[in-house]
C-alpha atoms as a PDB file:
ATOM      1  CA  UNK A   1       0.000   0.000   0.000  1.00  0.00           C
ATOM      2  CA  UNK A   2       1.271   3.272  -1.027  1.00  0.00           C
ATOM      3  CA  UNK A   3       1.273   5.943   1.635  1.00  0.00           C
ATOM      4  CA  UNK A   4       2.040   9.762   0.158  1.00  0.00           C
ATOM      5  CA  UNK A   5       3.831  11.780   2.412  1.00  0.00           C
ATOM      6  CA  UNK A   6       3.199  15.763   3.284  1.00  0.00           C
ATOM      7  CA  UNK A   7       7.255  16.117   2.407  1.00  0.00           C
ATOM      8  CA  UNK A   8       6.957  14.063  -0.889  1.00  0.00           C
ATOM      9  CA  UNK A   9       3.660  15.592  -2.401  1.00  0.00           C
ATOM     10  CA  UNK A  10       4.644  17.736  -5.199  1.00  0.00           C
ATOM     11  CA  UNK A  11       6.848  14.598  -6.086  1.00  0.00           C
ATOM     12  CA  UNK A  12       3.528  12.281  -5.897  1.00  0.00           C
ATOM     13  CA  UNK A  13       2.000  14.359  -7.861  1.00  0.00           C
ATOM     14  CA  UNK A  14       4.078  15.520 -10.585  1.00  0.00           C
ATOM     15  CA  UNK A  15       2.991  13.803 -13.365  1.00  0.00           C
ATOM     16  CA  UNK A  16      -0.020  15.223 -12.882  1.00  0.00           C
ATOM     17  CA  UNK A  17       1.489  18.659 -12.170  1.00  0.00           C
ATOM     18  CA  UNK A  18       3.646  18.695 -15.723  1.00  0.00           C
ATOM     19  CA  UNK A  19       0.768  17.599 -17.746  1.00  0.00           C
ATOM     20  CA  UNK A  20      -1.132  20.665 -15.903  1.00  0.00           C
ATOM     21  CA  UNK A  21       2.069  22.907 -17.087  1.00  0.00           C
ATOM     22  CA  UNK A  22       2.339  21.668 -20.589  1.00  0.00           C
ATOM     23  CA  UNK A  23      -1.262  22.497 -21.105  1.00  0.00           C
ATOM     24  CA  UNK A  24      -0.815  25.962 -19.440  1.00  0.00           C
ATOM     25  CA  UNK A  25       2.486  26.492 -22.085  1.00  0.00           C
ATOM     26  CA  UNK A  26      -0.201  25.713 -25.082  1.00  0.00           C
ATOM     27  CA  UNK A  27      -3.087  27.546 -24.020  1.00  0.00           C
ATOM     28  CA  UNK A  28      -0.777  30.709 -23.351  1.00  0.00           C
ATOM     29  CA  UNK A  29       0.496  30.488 -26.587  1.00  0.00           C
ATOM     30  CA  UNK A  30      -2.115  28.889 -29.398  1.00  0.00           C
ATOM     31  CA  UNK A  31      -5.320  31.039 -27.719  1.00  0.00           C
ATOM     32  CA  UNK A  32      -4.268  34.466 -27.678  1.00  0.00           C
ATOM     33  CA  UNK A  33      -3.332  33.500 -31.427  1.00  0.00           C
ATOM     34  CA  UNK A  34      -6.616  31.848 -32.393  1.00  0.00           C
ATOM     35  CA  UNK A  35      -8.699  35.110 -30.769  1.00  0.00           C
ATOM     36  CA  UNK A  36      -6.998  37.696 -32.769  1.00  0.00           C
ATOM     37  CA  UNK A  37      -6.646  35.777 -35.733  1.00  0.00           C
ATOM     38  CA  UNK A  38     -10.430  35.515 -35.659  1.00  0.00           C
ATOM     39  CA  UNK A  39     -10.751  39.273 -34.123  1.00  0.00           C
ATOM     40  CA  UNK A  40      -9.078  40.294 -37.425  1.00  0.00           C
ATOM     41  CA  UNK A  41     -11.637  37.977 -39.632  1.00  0.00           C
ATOM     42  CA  UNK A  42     -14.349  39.739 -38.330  1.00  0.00           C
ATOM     43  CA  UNK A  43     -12.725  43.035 -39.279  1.00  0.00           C
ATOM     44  CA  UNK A  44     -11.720  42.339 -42.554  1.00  0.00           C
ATOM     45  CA  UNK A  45     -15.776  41.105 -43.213  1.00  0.00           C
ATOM     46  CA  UNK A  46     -17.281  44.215 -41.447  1.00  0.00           C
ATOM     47  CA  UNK A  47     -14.766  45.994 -43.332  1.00  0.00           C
ATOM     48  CA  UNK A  48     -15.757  44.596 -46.942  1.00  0.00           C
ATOM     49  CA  UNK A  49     -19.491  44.604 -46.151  1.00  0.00           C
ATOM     50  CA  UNK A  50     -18.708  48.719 -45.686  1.00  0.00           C
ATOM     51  CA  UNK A  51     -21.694  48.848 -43.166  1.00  0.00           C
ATOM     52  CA  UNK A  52     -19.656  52.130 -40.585  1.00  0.00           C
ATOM     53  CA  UNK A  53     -22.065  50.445 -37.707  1.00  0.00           C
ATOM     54  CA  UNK A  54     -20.501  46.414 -38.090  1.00  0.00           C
ATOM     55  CA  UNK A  55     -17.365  48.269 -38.186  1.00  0.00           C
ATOM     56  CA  UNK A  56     -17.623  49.983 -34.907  1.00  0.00           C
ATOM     57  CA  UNK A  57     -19.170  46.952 -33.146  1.00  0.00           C
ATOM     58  CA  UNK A  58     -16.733  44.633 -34.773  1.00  0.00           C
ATOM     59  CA  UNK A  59     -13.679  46.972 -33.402  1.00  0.00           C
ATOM     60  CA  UNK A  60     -15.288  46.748 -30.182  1.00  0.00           C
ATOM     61  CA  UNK A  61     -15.338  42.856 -30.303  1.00  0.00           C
ATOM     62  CA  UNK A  62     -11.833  42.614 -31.279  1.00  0.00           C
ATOM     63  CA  UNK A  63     -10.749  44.715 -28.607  1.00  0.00           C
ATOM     64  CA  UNK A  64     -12.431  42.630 -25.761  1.00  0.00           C
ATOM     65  CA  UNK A  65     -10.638  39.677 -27.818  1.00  0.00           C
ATOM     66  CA  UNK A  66      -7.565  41.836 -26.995  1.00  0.00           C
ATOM     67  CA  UNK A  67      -8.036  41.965 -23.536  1.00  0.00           C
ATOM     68  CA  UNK A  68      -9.369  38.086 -23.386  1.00  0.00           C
ATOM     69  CA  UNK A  69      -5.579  37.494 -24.671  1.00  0.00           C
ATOM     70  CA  UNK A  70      -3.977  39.426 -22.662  1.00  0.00           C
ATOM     71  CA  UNK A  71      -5.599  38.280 -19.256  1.00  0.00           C
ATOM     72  CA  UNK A  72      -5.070  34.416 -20.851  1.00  0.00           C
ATOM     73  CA  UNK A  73      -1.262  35.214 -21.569  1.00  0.00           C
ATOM     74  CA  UNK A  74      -0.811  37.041 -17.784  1.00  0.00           C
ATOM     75  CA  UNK A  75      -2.569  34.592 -15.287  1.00  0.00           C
ATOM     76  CA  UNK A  76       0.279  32.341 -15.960  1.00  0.00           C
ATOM     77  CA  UNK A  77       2.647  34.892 -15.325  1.00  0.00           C
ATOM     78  CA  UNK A  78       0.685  36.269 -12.319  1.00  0.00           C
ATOM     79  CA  UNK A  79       0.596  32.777 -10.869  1.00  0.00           C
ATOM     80  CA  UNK A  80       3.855  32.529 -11.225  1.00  0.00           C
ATOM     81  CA  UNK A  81       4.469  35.286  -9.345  1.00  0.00           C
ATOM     82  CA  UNK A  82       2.388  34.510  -6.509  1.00  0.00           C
ATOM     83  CA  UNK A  83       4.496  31.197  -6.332  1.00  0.00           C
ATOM     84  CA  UNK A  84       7.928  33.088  -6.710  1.00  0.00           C
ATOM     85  CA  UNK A  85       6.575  35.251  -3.576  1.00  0.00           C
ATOM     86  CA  UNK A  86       5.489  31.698  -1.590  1.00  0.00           C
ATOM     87  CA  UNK A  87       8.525  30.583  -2.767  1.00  0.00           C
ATOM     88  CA  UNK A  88      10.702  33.455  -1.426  1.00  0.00           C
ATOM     89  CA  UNK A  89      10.256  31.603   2.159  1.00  0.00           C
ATOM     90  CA  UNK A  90      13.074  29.338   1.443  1.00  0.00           C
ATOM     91  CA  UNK A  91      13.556  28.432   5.085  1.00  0.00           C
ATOM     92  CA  UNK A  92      10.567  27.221   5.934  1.00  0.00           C
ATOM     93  CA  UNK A  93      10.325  25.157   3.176  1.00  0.00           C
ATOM     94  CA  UNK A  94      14.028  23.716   4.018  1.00  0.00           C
ATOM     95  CA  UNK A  95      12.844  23.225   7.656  1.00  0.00           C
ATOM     96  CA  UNK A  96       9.350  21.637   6.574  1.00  0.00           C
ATOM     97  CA  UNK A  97      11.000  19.563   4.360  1.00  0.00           C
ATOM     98  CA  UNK A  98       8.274  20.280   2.208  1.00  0.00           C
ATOM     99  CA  UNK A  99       9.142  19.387  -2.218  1.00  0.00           C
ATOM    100  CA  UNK A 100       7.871  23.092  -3.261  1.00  0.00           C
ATOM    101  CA  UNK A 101      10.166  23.283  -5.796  1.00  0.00           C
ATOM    102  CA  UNK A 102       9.325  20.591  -8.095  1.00  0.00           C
ATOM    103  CA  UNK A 103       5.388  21.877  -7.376  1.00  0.00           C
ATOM    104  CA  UNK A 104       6.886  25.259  -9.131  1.00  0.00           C
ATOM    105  CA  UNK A 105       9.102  23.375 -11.445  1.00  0.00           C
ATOM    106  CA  UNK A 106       6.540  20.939 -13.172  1.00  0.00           C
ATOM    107  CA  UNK A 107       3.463  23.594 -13.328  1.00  0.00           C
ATOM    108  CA  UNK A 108       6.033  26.366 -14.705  1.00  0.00           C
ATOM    109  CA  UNK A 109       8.646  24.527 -16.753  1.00  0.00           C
ATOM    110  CA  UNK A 110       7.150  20.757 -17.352  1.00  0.00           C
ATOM    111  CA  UNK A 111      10.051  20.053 -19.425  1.00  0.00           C
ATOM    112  CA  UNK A 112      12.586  21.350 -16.808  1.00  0.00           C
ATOM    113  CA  UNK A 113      15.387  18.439 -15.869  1.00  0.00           C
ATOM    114  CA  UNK A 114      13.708  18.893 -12.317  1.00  0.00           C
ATOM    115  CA  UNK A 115      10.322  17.827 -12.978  1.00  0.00           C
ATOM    116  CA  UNK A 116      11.704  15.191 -15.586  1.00  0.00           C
ATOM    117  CA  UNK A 117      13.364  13.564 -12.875  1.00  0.00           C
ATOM    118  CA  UNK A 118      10.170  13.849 -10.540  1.00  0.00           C
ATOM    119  CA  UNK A 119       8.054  12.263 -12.929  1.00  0.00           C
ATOM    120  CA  UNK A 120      10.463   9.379 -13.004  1.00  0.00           C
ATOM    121  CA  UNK A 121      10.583   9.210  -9.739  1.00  0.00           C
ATOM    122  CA  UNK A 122       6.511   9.214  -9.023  1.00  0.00           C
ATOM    123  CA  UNK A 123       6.536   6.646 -12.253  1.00  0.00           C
ATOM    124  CA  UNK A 124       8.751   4.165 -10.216  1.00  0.00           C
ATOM    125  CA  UNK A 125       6.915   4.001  -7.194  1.00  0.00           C
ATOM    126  CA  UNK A 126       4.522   1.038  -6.420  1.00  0.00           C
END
């Protein structure tokens, strides 16, 4: 029977954690991409239909797609944050004995030699 320990969680769990950052590395990339390739469709149509009210509404649209991408791209980058701050209280974590780095390591760099090795480890146990 396996038994997961409070100092060996973000090990336990990092295969879970790295498939959770991998999916946070596409979504901050393809979806900003995919909104304002689309924002720019619907300009170009309002644009050839020559209609100055589409236009205007279709501007507005495409800046709220704007902003959509911009909050998508940041969260990562604010969560990250918040973890670097967490993280700043190195000493407790060295006391605890508490993993938190591989926690940061597989949600913010899955492919990081760190969380590779974490995953392995967590794949090896029983």
């Amino acid at each position: 029977m396996f038994v997961a320990s409070i100092n060996t969680f973000c090990q336990d769990i990092s295969p879970a954690l790295q498939f959770i950052g991998q999916v946070l590395s596409i979504f901050k990339i393809s979806l900003p991409l995919i909104l304002i390739c689309l924002g720019i469709i619907d300009i170009a149509k309002a644009v050839i239909s020559s209609k100055t009210d589409d236009i205007k509404k279709n501007i507005k649209s495409f800046f709220k797609k704007i902003a959509v991408c911009v909050s998508i791209f940041f969260v990562p980058t604010l969560c990250m944050v918040v973890f670097g701050f967490v993280g700043g209280f190195k000493d407790a974590t060295v006391k605890s004995g508490i993993d938190y780095d591989v926690c940061y390591d597989c949600m913010f760099y899955p492919s990081s030699k760190g969380c590779r090795t974490a995953v392995q480890i967590a794949s090896d146990l029983p």
